[in-house]
Structure formats: structure tokens, C-alpha cells
Short mmCIF file of C-alpha atoms in Angstrom, two decimals:
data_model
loop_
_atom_site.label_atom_id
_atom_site.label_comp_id
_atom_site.label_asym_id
_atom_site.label_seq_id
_atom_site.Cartn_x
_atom_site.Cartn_y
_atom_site.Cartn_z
CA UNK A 1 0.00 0.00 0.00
CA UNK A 2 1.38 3.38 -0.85
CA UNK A 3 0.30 5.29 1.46
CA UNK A 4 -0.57 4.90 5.47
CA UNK A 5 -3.48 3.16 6.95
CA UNK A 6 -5.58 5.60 8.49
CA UNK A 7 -8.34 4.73 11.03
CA UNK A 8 -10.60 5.98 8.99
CA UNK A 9 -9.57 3.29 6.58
CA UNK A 10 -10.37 1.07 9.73
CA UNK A 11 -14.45 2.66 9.75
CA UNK A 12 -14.81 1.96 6.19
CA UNK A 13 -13.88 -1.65 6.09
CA UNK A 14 -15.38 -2.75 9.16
CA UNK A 15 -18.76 -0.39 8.47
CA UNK A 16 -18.52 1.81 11.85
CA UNK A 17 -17.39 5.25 12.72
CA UNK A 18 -14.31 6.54 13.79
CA UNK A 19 -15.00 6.45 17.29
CA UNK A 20 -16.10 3.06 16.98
CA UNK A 21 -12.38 2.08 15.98
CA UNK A 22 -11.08 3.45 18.68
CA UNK A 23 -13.11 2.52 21.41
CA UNK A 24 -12.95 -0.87 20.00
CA UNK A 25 -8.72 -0.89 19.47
CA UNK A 26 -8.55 0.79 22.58
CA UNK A 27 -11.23 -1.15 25.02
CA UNK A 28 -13.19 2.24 25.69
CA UNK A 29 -16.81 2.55 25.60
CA UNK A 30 -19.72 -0.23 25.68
CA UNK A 31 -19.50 -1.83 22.67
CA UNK A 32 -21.32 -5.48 21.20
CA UNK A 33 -18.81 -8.46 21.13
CA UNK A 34 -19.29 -8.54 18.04
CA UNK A 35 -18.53 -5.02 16.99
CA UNK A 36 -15.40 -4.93 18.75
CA UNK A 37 -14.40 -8.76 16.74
CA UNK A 38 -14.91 -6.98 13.21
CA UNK A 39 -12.99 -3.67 13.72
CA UNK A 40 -10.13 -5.93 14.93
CA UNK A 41 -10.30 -8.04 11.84
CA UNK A 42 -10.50 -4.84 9.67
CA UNK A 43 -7.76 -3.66 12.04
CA UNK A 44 -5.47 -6.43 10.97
CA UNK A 45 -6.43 -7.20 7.47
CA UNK A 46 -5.12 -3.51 6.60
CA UNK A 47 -2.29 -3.79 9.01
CA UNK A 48 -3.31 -0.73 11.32
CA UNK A 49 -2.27 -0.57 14.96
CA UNK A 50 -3.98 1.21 17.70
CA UNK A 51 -1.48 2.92 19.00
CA UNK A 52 -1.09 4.43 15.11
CA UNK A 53 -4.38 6.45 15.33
CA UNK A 54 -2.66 10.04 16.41
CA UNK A 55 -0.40 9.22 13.80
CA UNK A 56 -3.41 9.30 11.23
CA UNK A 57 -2.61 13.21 11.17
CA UNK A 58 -0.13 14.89 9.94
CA UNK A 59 3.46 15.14 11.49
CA UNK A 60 3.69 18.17 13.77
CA UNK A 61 -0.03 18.46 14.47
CA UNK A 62 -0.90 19.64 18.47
CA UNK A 63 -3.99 17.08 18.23
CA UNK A 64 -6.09 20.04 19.58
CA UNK A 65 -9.32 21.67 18.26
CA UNK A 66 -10.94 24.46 19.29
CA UNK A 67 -14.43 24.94 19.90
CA UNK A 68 -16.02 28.81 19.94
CA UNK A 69 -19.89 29.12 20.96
CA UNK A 70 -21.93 32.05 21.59
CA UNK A 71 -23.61 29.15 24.00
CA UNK A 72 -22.87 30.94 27.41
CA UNK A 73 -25.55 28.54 29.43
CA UNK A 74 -23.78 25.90 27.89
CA UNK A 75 -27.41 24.15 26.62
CA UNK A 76 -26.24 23.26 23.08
CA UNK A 77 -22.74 23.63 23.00
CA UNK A 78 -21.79 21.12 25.95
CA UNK A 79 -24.04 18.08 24.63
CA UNK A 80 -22.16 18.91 21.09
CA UNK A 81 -18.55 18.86 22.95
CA UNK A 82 -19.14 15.88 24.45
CA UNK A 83 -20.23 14.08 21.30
CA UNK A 84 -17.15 15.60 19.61
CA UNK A 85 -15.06 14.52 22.17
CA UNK A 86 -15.92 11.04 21.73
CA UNK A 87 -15.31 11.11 18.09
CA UNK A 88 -11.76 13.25 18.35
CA UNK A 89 -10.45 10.56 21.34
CA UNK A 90 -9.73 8.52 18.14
CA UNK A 91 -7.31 10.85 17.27
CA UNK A 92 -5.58 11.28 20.68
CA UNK A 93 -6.98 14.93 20.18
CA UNK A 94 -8.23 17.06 23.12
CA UNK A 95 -10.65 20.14 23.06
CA UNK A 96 -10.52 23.68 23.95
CA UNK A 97 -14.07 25.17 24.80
CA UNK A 98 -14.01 29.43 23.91
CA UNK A 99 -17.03 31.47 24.93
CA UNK A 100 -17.43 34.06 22.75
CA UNK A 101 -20.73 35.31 24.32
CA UNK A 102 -22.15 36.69 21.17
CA UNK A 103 -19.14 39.46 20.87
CA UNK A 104 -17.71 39.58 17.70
CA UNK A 105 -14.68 41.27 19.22
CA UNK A 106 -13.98 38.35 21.80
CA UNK A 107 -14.84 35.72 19.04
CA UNK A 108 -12.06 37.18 17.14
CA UNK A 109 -9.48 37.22 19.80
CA UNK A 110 -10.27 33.39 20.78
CA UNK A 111 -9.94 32.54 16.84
CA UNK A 112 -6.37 33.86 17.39
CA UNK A 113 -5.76 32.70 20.34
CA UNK A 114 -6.33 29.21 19.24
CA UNK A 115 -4.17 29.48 16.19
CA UNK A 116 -1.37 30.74 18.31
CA UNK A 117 -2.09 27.51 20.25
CA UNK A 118 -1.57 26.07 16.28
CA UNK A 119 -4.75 23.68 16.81
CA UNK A 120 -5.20 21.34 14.15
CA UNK A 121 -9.04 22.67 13.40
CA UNK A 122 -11.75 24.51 14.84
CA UNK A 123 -15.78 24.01 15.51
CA UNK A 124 -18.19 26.70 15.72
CA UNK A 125 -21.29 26.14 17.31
CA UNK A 126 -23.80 28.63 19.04
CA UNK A 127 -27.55 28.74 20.40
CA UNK A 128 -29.40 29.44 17.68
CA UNK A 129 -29.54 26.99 14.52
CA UNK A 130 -28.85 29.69 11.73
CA UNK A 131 -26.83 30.87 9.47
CA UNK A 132 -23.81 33.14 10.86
CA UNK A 133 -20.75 35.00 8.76
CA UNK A 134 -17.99 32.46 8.15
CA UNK A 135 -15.57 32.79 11.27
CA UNK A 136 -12.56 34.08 8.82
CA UNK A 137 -11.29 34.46 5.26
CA UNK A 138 -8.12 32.19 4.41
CA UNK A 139 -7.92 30.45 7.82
CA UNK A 140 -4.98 27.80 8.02
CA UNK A 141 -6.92 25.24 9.68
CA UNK A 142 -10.50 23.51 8.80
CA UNK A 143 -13.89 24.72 10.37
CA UNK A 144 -16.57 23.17 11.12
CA UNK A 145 -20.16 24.58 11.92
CA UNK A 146 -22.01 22.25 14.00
CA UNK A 147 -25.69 23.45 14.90
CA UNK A 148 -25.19 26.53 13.33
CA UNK A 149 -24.19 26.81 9.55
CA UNK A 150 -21.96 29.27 7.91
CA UNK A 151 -23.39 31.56 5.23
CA UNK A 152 -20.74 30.65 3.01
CA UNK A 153 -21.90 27.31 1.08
CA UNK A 154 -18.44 26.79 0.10
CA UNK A 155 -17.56 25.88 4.32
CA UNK A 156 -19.07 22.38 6.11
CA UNK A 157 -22.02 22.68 8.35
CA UNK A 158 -23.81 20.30 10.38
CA UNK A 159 -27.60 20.90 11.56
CA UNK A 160 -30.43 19.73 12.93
CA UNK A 161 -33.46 19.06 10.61
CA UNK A 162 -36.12 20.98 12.51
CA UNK A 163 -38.66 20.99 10.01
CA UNK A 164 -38.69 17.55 9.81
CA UNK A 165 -38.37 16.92 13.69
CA UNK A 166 -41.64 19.52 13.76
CA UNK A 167 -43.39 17.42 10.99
CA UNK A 168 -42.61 14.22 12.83
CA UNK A 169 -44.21 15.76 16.38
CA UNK A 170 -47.87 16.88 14.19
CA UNK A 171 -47.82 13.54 12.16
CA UNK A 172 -47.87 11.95 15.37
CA UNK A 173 -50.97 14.35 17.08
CA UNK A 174 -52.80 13.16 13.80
CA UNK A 175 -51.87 9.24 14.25
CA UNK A 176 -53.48 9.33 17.90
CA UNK A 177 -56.33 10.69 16.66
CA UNK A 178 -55.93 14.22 16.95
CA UNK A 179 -57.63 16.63 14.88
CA UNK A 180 -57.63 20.07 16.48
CA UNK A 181 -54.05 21.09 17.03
CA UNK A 182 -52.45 24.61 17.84
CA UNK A 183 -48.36 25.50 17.58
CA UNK A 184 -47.20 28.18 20.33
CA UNK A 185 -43.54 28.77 19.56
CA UNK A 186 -41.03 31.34 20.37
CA UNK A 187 -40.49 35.16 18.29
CA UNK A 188 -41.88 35.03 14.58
CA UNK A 189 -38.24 36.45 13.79
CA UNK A 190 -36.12 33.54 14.95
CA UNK A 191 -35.14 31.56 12.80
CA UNK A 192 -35.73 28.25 14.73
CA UNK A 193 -39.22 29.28 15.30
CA UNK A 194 -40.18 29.72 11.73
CA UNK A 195 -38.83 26.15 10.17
CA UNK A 196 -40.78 24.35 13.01
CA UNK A 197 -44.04 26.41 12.34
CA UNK A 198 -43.63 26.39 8.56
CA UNK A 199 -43.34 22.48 8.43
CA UNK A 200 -46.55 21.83 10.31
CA UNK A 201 -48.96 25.20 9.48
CA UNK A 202 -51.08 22.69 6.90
CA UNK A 203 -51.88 20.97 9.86
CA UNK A 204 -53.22 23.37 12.11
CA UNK A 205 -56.46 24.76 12.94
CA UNK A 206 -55.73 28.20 13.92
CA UNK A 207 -51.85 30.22 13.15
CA UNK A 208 -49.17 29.99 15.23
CA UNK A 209 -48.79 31.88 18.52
CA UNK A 210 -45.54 33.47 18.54
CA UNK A 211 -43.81 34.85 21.66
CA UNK A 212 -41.09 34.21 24.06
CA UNK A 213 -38.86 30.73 24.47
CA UNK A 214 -40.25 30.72 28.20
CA UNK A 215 -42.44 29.19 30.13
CA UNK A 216 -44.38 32.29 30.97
CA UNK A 217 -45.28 32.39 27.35
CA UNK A 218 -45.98 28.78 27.23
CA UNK A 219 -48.66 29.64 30.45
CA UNK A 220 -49.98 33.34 28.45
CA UNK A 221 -50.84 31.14 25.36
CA UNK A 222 -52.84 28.23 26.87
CA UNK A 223 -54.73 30.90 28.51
CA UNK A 224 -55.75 31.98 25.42
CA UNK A 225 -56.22 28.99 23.96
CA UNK A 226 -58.74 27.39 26.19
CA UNK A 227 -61.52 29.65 24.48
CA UNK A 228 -60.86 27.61 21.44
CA UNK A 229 -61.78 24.18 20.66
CA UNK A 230 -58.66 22.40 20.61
CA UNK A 231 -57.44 18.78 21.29
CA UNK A 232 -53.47 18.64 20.82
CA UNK A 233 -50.74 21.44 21.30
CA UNK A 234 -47.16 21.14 19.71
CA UNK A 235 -44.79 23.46 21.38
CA UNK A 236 -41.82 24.94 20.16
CA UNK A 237 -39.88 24.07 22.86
CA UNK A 238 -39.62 22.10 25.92
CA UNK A 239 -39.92 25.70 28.24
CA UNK A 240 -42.96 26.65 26.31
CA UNK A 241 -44.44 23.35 26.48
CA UNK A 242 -44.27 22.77 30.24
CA UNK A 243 -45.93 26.46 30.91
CA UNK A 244 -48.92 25.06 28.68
CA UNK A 245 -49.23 22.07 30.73
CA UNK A 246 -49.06 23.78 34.01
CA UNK A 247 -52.14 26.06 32.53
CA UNK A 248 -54.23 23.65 31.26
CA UNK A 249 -54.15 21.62 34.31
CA UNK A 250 -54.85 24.48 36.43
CA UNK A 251 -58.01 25.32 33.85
CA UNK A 252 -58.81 21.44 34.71
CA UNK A 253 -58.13 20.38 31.18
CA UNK A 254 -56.15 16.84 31.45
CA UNK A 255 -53.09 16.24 29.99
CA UNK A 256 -53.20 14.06 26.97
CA UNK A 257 -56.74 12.55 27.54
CA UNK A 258 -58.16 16.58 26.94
CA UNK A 259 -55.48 17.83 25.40
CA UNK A 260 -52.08 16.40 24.12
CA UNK A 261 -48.80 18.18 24.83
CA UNK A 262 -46.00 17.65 22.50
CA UNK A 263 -42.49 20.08 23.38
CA UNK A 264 -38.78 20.36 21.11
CA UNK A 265 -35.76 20.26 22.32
CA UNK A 266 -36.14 17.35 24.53
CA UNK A 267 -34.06 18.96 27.67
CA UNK A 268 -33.85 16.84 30.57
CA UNK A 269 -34.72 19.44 32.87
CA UNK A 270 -37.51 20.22 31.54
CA UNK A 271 -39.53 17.15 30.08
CA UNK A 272 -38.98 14.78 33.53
CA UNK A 273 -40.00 17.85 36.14
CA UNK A 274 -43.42 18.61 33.57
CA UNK A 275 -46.64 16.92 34.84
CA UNK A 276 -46.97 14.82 33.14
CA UNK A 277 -43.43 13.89 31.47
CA UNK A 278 -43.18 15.91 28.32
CA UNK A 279 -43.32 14.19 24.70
CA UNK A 280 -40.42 15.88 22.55
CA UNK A 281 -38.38 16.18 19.87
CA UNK A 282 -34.90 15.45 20.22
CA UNK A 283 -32.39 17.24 17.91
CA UNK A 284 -29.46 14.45 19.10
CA UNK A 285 -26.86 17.54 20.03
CA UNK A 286 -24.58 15.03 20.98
CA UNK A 287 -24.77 13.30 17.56
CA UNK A 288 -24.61 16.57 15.67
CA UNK A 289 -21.04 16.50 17.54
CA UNK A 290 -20.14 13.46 16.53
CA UNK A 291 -20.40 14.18 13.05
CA UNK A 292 -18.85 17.99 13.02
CA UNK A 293 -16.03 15.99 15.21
CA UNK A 294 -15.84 13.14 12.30
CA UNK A 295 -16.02 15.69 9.43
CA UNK A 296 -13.13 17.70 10.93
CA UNK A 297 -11.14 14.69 11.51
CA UNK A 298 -11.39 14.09 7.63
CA UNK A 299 -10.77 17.96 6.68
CA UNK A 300 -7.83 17.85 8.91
CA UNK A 301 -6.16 14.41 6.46
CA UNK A 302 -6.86 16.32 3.82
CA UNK A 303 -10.80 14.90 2.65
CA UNK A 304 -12.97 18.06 3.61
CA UNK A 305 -16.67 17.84 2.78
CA UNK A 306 -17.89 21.72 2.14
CA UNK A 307 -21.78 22.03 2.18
CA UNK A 308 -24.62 21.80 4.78
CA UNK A 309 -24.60 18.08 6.24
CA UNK A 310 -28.32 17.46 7.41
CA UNK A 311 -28.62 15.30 10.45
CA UNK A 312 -32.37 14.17 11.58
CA UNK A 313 -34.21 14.60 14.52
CA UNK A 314 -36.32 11.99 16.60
CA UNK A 315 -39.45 11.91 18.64
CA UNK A 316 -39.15 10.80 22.13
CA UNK A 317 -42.79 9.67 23.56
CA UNK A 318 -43.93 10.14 27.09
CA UNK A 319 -47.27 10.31 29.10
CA UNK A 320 -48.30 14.05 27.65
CA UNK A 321 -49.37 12.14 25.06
CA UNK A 322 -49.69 8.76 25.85
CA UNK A 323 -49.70 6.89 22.54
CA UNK A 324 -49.59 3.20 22.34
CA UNK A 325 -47.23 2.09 19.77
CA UNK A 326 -46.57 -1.73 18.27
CA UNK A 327 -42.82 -1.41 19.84
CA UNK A 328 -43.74 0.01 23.56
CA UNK A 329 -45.54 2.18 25.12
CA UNK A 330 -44.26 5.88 26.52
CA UNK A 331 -42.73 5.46 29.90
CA UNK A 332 -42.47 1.61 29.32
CA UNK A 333 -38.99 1.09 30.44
CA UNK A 334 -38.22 4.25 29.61
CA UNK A 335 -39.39 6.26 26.97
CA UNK A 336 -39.87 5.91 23.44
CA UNK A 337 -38.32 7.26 20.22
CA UNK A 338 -39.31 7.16 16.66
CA UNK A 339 -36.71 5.68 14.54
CA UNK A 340 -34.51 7.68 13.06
#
């Protein structure tokens, strides 16, 4: 062979990811016997060694990355660390987290700090899924935008498919039967707010409430809503969702067998302390780091993939709406999720 074995030659053969390798070749991570039995044979068929992996990248790499967010709270952007952290521990790499706090001026000074720090790439991520201005012009490293995108179509994004996460919540309202169904979601001019409402307006029987990502506005719209003859509620997010609930039980409505409550975002905090447990649409954060991590990895050896990579979302079932399904039923061992 005239070149090295990579690892990613490794994923190929055996039909798993990168961080599948290495948690196999290194005995990380809960894997199936007989996962861990086929990477090896790939492993050895090609000739690659474990201990080879950091040696995938180039000679005098730091096997660093950065990671700048605007994500102060640390909602998006630490899910989306930790799933490219699993991913970059193939390489031997480690991350730096910057906090750019939505100021252009400290973004800028973290994007050179980090190439002082000559990391081998970087990963920009935020709080809001939308398009943003590339980070710079000419940068010596790869970037990747991982819940955000870049506005240049020329640089690799990876997002969340909302619309089809928000189609998925409605289609199941209809399969259970329900006919009557409102969307309260967060300010008409976010960006977030308008895929998810978009993707399921056919559906509806009145327009969407817009407001606040809160649960104030979540408790402000059910009030007006209980004038109105309606039977299901999709939320556009898990805050809004749980104020909802909390108003339509204290209106005596019940939650599903009145009215079914479906959220979006899926965040813990949220969907267990809701009574009842929330139904919601998961945007797998910690996938969508994963994959940035992945498509980095391969920018980095020299196989970048420009364009917007479009991950799906999945619907996690619990008692707000309380659907039987042939596989389970919500809070069955757990809860439910569509496949993917």
C-alpha cells in the first residue's frame, strides 16, 4: 500500500465510525462483542495498529481543536462537545471550549488565540440553529459549523433538521387521533421558530402563537387557547411546552386525555419535572457533535466535505401524550423514540 493506513480506513472496512475504531482498538466505551471482533479483523487485514491512530494526522499536528460558541448557558454547545469529544479521542486529540458570548470582538481574539495555540481545526457552534458570517477568510486550519451553519456554502455545516423533527411531532398528534391542534412557539423572527411552524402550518387549525422561548409564554398562550376548541398542542420548545401544561391543568383540562402536549428540544430538565413527562423532539446535540467531530477529523487528512450536512431529529414519547405504539408504550422502560 502506498500510502498509510488511516483509522478511517479502519471505519470503512469494518462499516462503523471513527470512534467506533477506537473505542474498539482501545477497550473504551460499551461496545457489542461482536462489533469490537470486526474492527479488529479490519484492524489487521489492513495492518493498522492502535497505537497508530494520532499518527493518522499529519506530522507536527498539536492534536487540539478548538471549539467557539456564543452558548454561554452551555445548553447546546456542551451536549455537542461531548459528542465531539468522543469522536476526536480517536485521534488522541483534546478540546478547547471558547465562549465568545455573542461578541464579535472576543470571538475574534479566541480565533487567534487558538491558532497561536496552532490547533489542528476549529468548531463553531452557538444557540441558535442559523446561518452566521464564516468565522474568517483564508484560515490555516479547517472549520466546522455544528448546529449553526456558515453563510458561506463553500464551508461544512452540520444541523439539525427541525422541520422535519416539527413534521414528525404533528404527524404523530394526527396518528393518535388528533384533529384540532395549535403550535405556540417562540419570536416570529427567529429563525428556529419559523422552520418548526412552517413544516406543520397545513396541519393546524388556527396560526401559530408566537412569543417568548419561556415558560411564561408557554402559560400566556394556553390561557388563550382554552376559548378555542382544541385537542393537541405542539410546542416549540420544551420551556414553552411545560408552561402550557401547568395552565391547562390548572383550567382542569387533562393532559393528553383533553389535550395532548408535544415540546422540542427534549431537555432533561424540563420534560422529567413537567406533569406529566413531556413528549419531545430530540435534535441528538450530541450526535450533531459526533459528526462535526468526524467531518473535521477528515478535513484535517486532507478529505474536507464543504456544504450543509443534514442530520435528523427523533421523537421521544412520554405520558403528555400517551400513545400506544406496536414497539412500547411511553414510559415503558423508559421512553420511546421514533426511529430515526
Amino acid at each position: 500500500m502506498d500510502r498509510l493506513v488511516t483509522i478511517r480506513d479502519v471505519a470503512a472496512l469494518a462499516g462503523v465510525s471513527v470512534g467506533t475504531v477506537s473505542k474498539a482498538l482501545n477497550g473504551r466505551g460499551t461496545l457489542r462483542a461482536e462489533t469490537r471482533e470486526r474492527v479488529r479483523e479490519a484492524a489487521d487485514r489492513l495492518g493498522f495498529e492502535a497505537n497508530a491512530a494520532a499518527r493518522t494526522l499529519k506530522v507536527g499536528r498539536t492534536y487540539t481543536v478548538g471549539m467557539i460558541t456564543t452558548d454561554s448557558i452551555g445548553r447546546f454547545s456542551i451536549p455537542l462537545m461531548l459528542g465531539a469529544e468522543d469522536a476526536l479521542g480517536a485521534g488522541q486529540m483534546s478540546v478547547l471550549l471558547c465562549d465568545a458570548r455573542d461578541d464579535p470582538i472576543r470571538e475574534q481574539y479566541y480565533l487567534r488565540t487558538l491558532l497561536t495555540r496552532r490547533v489542528d481545526g476549529i468548531i463553531v457552534t452557538g444557540r441558535r440553529a442559523q446561518a452566521r458570517a464564516p468565522l474568517g477568510d483564508d484560515l490555516p486550519v479547517p472549520v466546522v459549523y455544528a448546529f449553526i451553519s456558515s453563510t458561506d456554502p463553500g464551508d461544512c455545516s452540520v444541523v439539525p433538521d427541525e422541520a422535519g423533527g416539527a413534521a414528525k411531532a404533528v404527524e404523530h398528534l394526527l396518528a393518535i387521533g388528533r384533529r384540532r391542534i395549535a403550535h405556540v412557539t417562540g419570536p416570529e423572527h427567529h429563525e428556529s421558530a419559523l422552520a418548526r411552524a412552517r413544516a406543520v402550518v397545513p396541519s393546524l387549525v388556527r396560526p401559530p402563537l408566537y412569543g417568548e422561548w419561556s415558560e411564561a409564554w408557554g402559560r400566556q398562550a394556553a390561557g388563550l387557547l382554552l376559548a378555542e376548541d382544541i385537542d393537541a398542542i405542539f410546542a416549540g420548545s420544551d420551556q414553552i411546552a411545560r408552561g402550557v401544561v401547568d395552565t391547562l391543568r390548572g383550567a382542569g383540562r387533562r393532559v393528553p386525555e383533553d389535550v395532548a402536549v408535544i415540546g422540542f428540544d427534549n431537555w432533561d430538565v424540563m420534560v422529567s419535572a413537567s406533569q406529566p413527562p413531556l413528549s419531545s423532539v430530540d435534535m441528538d446535540l450530541d450526535g450533531l457533535g459526533r459528526t462535526a467531530a468526524n467531518l473535521l477529523l477528515a478535513a484535517i487528512n486532507g478529505d474536507p466535505a464543504p456544504g450543509q450536512h443534514v442530520r435528523p431529529c427523533r421523537l421521544v414519547l412520554r405520558e403528555s401524550t400517551a400513545a400506544t405504539l406496536s414497539f412500547g408504550k411511553p414510559g415503558e422502560n423508559g421512553p420511546v423514540s421514533t426511529p430515526r
